[in-house]
Amino acid sequence: MNRFSFFDALWTQYLELTPQASAIQALFASNGAEVINDHVAFRTIDAPGLDLDTAVGCFESIGYTVFDTYTFPDKHLDALALCVPDDPSAPKIFVSALRRGVFNREIEALLDRLIEPANQPLTLQSFLGSYPFTKPSWPEYNALANVSEYAAWLSTMGYRANHFTVSVNHLTQFASMDEVISALKTAGYRLNTVGGEIKGTPADLLVQASTLADQVSFVFSDQHEASVPSCFYEFAQRFATEDGTLFQGFVPNNANAIFDSTARQ
Ligand code: NI
């Protein structure tokens, strides 16, 4: 599997759980826009074989290199950004991981039990839609979500693209993020409003917005069936640094709010 076949398979798999993404892409394309991915995001947990080091090894196999690191203390997350150094047109990868040892004993024991079957290290294939966990019960899911919506999302969705991100810089028919948001709202899409619809300012060199995640039905271990958040679509506009090139990193305050796109609604 090379980088191109990986992203083709990832996009196909993502659309199965995120129908809004194909509709939004069609909306942009109907205006004549070329839809280019700024980045794709993945989630995992700090445990042997599942941690950020393991994930990085998977992405290195298709040409990626880590170029920045971030921490999100409020959400108990660490994250890395990766790029393909010799191909700036490649989508960046943002991969985050839930910290362990920060929750109470009951939650830690629950996390231990849910991830216990994951005894094989992650591979690149794992990120194309895999679920190496034990399912939580409905009460366990809610207990997890009450301390970490991120953990609850991982406990139902497993490994897949959490979101793709449209490069607003390439949407030449939209002059600003405001216009993109206006088009999305006119078409009836619900946006993540945590920290405002637009996260960041041009002074941050990165402005972002995102939809709320689609919902899918999930059958819990106690046979309770409920709708849970699946995946969402993000929009990013980058601004030039002092040397005239577009900023390529991420802004922790923005990302902290974007994580909430998969919170229970
Ligand atoms: Ni993102």
Coordinates of C-alpha atoms and ligand atoms in Angstrom, one line a residue:
M1 CA 0.0 0.0 0.0
N2 CA 1.5 3.4 -1.0
R3 CA 0.4 6.8 0.1
F4 CA -2.1 7.2 -2.7
S5 CA -3.8 3.9 -2.3
F6 CA -4.0 4.5 1.5
F7 CA -5.8 7.8 1.1
D8 CA -8.1 6.5 -1.6
A9 CA -9.2 3.6 0.7
L10 CA -9.3 6.0 3.7
W11 CA -11.6 8.4 1.9
T12 CA -14.0 5.6 0.7
Q13 CA -14.1 4.2 4.2
Y14 CA -14.7 7.6 5.8
L15 CA -17.6 8.4 3.5
E16 CA -19.5 5.3 4.7
L17 CA -19.8 6.8 8.1
T18 CA -19.7 10.5 7.1
P19 CA -22.3 11.0 4.3
Q20 CA -22.2 14.8 4.9
A21 CA -18.6 14.9 3.5
S22 CA -19.5 13.6 0.1
A23 CA -22.5 16.0 -0.1
I24 CA -20.4 19.0 1.0
Q25 CA -17.7 18.1 -1.5
A26 CA -20.3 17.9 -4.2
L27 CA -21.6 21.4 -3.0
F28 CA -18.1 22.9 -3.4
A29 CA -17.5 21.1 -6.7
S30 CA -20.8 22.4 -8.1
N31 CA -19.4 25.8 -7.6
G32 CA -16.4 24.8 -9.7
A33 CA -14.0 24.3 -6.8
E34 CA -11.2 21.8 -6.6
V35 CA -11.4 20.1 -3.2
I36 CA -7.9 19.5 -1.8
N37 CA -7.3 17.9 1.6
D38 CA -5.3 20.0 4.1
H39 CA -5.0 17.2 6.6
V40 CA -6.5 14.1 8.0
A41 CA -6.8 13.3 11.7
F42 CA -6.6 10.0 13.6
R43 CA -7.1 9.2 17.3
T44 CA -5.6 6.6 19.5
I45 CA -4.6 5.9 23.1
D46 CA -1.3 5.7 25.0
A47 CA -1.0 2.0 25.4
P48 CA 1.6 -0.5 24.1
G49 CA 1.1 -1.1 20.4
L50 CA -1.5 1.6 20.1
D51 CA 0.6 4.7 21.1
L52 CA 1.8 7.6 19.1
D53 CA 5.2 6.0 18.4
T54 CA 3.5 3.0 16.9
A55 CA 1.2 5.2 14.8
V56 CA 4.2 7.3 13.6
G57 CA 5.9 4.1 12.4
C58 CA 2.8 3.2 10.3
F59 CA 2.8 6.6 8.6
E60 CA 6.5 6.7 8.1
S61 CA 6.0 3.6 5.9
I62 CA 4.3 5.9 3.4
G63 CA 6.7 8.7 3.5
Y64 CA 5.6 10.8 6.5
T65 CA 7.8 12.5 9.0
V66 CA 6.8 14.2 12.3
F67 CA 7.3 18.0 12.1
D68 CA 5.6 19.2 15.3
T69 CA 4.1 18.1 18.7
Y70 CA 1.2 19.5 20.7
T71 CA -0.4 18.9 24.1
F72 CA -4.0 19.4 25.2
P73 CA -3.9 19.2 29.0
D74 CA -7.7 19.8 29.5
K75 CA -8.5 16.9 27.2
H76 CA -5.7 14.6 28.4
L77 CA -4.3 14.4 24.9
D78 CA -1.0 14.6 23.2
A79 CA -0.7 15.0 19.4
L80 CA 1.8 14.9 16.5
A81 CA 1.7 16.5 13.1
L82 CA 3.3 14.7 10.1
C83 CA 4.0 15.7 6.6
V84 CA 5.7 14.3 3.5
P85 CA 8.9 16.5 3.3
D86 CA 9.4 16.1 -0.4
D87 CA 5.7 16.6 -1.4
P88 CA 4.0 19.6 0.1
S89 CA 0.8 18.7 -1.8
A90 CA 0.4 15.6 0.4
P91 CA -2.3 16.0 3.1
K92 CA -0.7 16.5 6.5
I93 CA -1.6 13.9 9.2
F94 CA -2.6 15.0 12.7
V95 CA -2.6 12.0 15.2
S96 CA -3.6 12.4 18.8
A97 CA -3.5 10.0 21.7
L98 CA -5.4 9.8 25.0
R99 CA -3.2 9.9 28.1
R100 CA -3.4 7.0 30.6
G101 CA -3.1 7.2 34.3
V102 CA -5.0 10.5 34.5
F103 CA -8.5 9.1 35.3
N104 CA -10.0 7.5 38.4
R105 CA -9.5 3.9 39.2
E106 CA -12.8 2.8 37.7
I107 CA -12.2 4.6 34.4
E108 CA -8.7 3.3 34.1
A109 CA -9.9 -0.3 34.8
L110 CA -12.6 0.2 32.2
L111 CA -10.1 1.5 29.6
D112 CA -7.8 -1.5 30.4
R113 CA -10.6 -3.9 29.7
L114 CA -11.8 -2.2 26.5
I115 CA -8.4 -2.2 24.9
E116 CA -7.2 -5.5 26.2
P117 CA -8.0 -7.5 23.0
A118 CA -5.8 -5.1 21.0
N119 CA -2.8 -7.3 21.4
Q120 CA -1.5 -6.7 17.9
P121 CA 0.4 -3.5 17.3
L122 CA -1.4 -1.0 14.9
T123 CA -0.5 -1.3 11.2
L124 CA -1.2 1.1 8.4
Q125 CA -4.1 -1.1 7.5
S126 CA -5.6 -0.6 11.0
F127 CA -6.3 3.0 10.3
L128 CA -8.6 2.1 7.4
G129 CA -11.4 1.1 9.7
S130 CA -10.7 -1.4 12.4
Y131 CA -12.1 -2.1 15.9
P132 CA -9.6 -4.1 18.0
F133 CA -11.5 -3.4 21.3
T134 CA -14.1 -4.9 23.5
K135 CA -17.4 -3.1 23.2
P136 CA -18.4 -1.0 26.2
S137 CA -21.9 -1.4 27.6
W138 CA -24.2 1.6 27.4
P139 CA -23.6 2.7 31.0
E140 CA -19.8 2.2 30.5
Y141 CA -19.9 4.3 27.3
N142 CA -21.7 7.2 29.2
A143 CA -19.3 6.9 32.1
L144 CA -16.4 7.3 29.7
A145 CA -18.0 10.1 27.8
N146 CA -18.6 12.0 31.1
V147 CA -14.8 12.2 31.7
S148 CA -13.6 12.1 28.0
E149 CA -15.8 12.4 24.9
Y150 CA -12.6 11.5 23.0
A151 CA -12.3 8.2 24.9
A152 CA -16.0 7.5 24.3
W153 CA -15.6 8.2 20.6
L154 CA -12.6 5.8 20.4
S155 CA -14.5 3.1 22.3
T156 CA -17.2 3.0 19.6
M157 CA -15.4 4.1 16.4
G158 CA -12.0 2.4 16.8
Y159 CA -9.5 3.2 14.0
R160 CA -10.5 5.3 11.0
A161 CA -10.1 8.9 9.8
N162 CA -11.7 11.0 12.5
H163 CA -12.0 13.8 9.9
F164 CA -10.8 15.0 6.6
T165 CA -10.1 18.7 6.1
V166 CA -10.9 20.9 3.1
S167 CA -8.2 23.4 2.2
V168 CA -10.1 26.7 2.0
N169 CA -7.0 28.2 0.3
H170 CA -7.8 26.0 -2.7
L171 CA -11.5 26.9 -2.8
T172 CA -10.9 29.8 -5.1
Q173 CA -14.6 30.7 -5.5
F174 CA -14.8 31.5 -1.7
A175 CA -13.0 34.6 -0.6
S176 CA -12.9 33.7 3.1
M177 CA -13.9 31.3 5.8
D178 CA -17.0 33.4 6.4
E179 CA -18.2 32.6 2.9
V180 CA -17.5 28.9 3.4
I181 CA -19.5 28.9 6.6
S182 CA -22.3 30.9 5.0
A183 CA -22.6 28.3 2.2
L184 CA -22.6 25.4 4.7
K185 CA -25.3 27.0 6.8
T186 CA -27.4 27.9 3.8
A187 CA -27.2 24.2 2.8
G188 CA -28.4 23.2 6.3
Y189 CA -25.2 21.8 7.9
R190 CA -24.7 22.1 11.7
L191 CA -21.4 23.5 12.7
N192 CA -19.3 23.1 15.9
T193 CA -19.8 26.3 17.8
V194 CA -17.3 25.6 20.6
G195 CA -15.1 28.7 20.8
G196 CA -17.2 30.3 18.0
E197 CA -17.9 29.0 14.5
I198 CA -14.5 30.1 13.4
K199 CA -11.6 29.0 15.4
G200 CA -8.5 31.2 15.3
T201 CA -7.7 34.4 13.6
P202 CA -5.4 35.3 10.6
A203 CA -2.9 36.4 13.3
D204 CA -2.7 32.7 14.4
L205 CA -1.9 31.9 10.7
L206 CA -4.6 29.2 10.8
V207 CA -8.4 29.6 10.8
Q208 CA -10.6 26.5 11.1
A209 CA -14.2 25.5 11.3
S210 CA -15.9 22.1 11.4
T211 CA -19.3 20.4 11.1
L212 CA -20.8 18.4 13.9
A213 CA -20.1 14.7 13.4
D214 CA -22.7 12.5 11.6
Q215 CA -24.4 9.9 13.8
V216 CA -24.4 6.2 13.4
S217 CA -26.2 3.4 15.2
F218 CA -24.1 1.4 17.6
V219 CA -25.1 -1.8 19.5
F220 CA -23.4 -1.8 22.9
S221 CA -22.3 -4.9 24.7
D222 CA -25.5 -5.0 26.7
Q223 CA -27.5 -4.9 23.4
H224 CA -28.6 -1.3 24.0
E225 CA -28.7 0.4 20.6
A226 CA -28.1 4.1 20.3
S227 CA -26.9 6.8 17.9
V228 CA -23.3 7.8 18.5
P229 CA -21.2 10.5 16.8
S230 CA -19.1 9.2 13.9
C231 CA -17.0 11.5 11.9
F232 CA -17.0 15.1 10.7
Y233 CA -15.6 17.4 8.0
E234 CA -13.3 20.3 8.7
F235 CA -12.3 23.4 6.8
A236 CA -8.9 25.1 7.2
Q237 CA -7.5 28.4 5.8
R238 CA -3.8 29.0 6.2
F239 CA -2.0 32.4 6.1
A240 CA 1.6 33.3 5.2
T241 CA 4.4 33.4 7.7
E242 CA 7.0 36.2 7.6
D243 CA 9.0 34.4 5.0
G244 CA 6.0 34.4 2.7
T245 CA 5.2 30.7 2.8
L246 CA 2.0 29.4 4.2
F247 CA 2.0 28.3 7.9
Q248 CA 1.9 24.5 8.0
G249 CA 1.5 23.8 11.7
F250 CA -1.5 23.5 14.0
V251 CA -2.9 25.9 16.6
P252 CA -3.6 24.1 20.0
N253 CA -6.5 26.5 20.9
N254 CA -8.2 25.7 17.5
A255 CA -7.6 22.0 17.8
N256 CA -8.9 21.9 21.3
A257 CA -12.2 23.2 20.2
I258 CA -12.3 21.0 17.0
F259 CA -12.1 17.9 19.2
D260 CA -15.6 18.7 20.5
S261 CA -17.1 18.0 17.0
T262 CA -17.6 14.4 18.2
A263 CA -19.1 15.2 21.5
R264 CA -22.6 13.7 22.3
Q265 CA -25.3 16.0 21.0
Ligands
NI1 NI -8.2 18.8 12.0

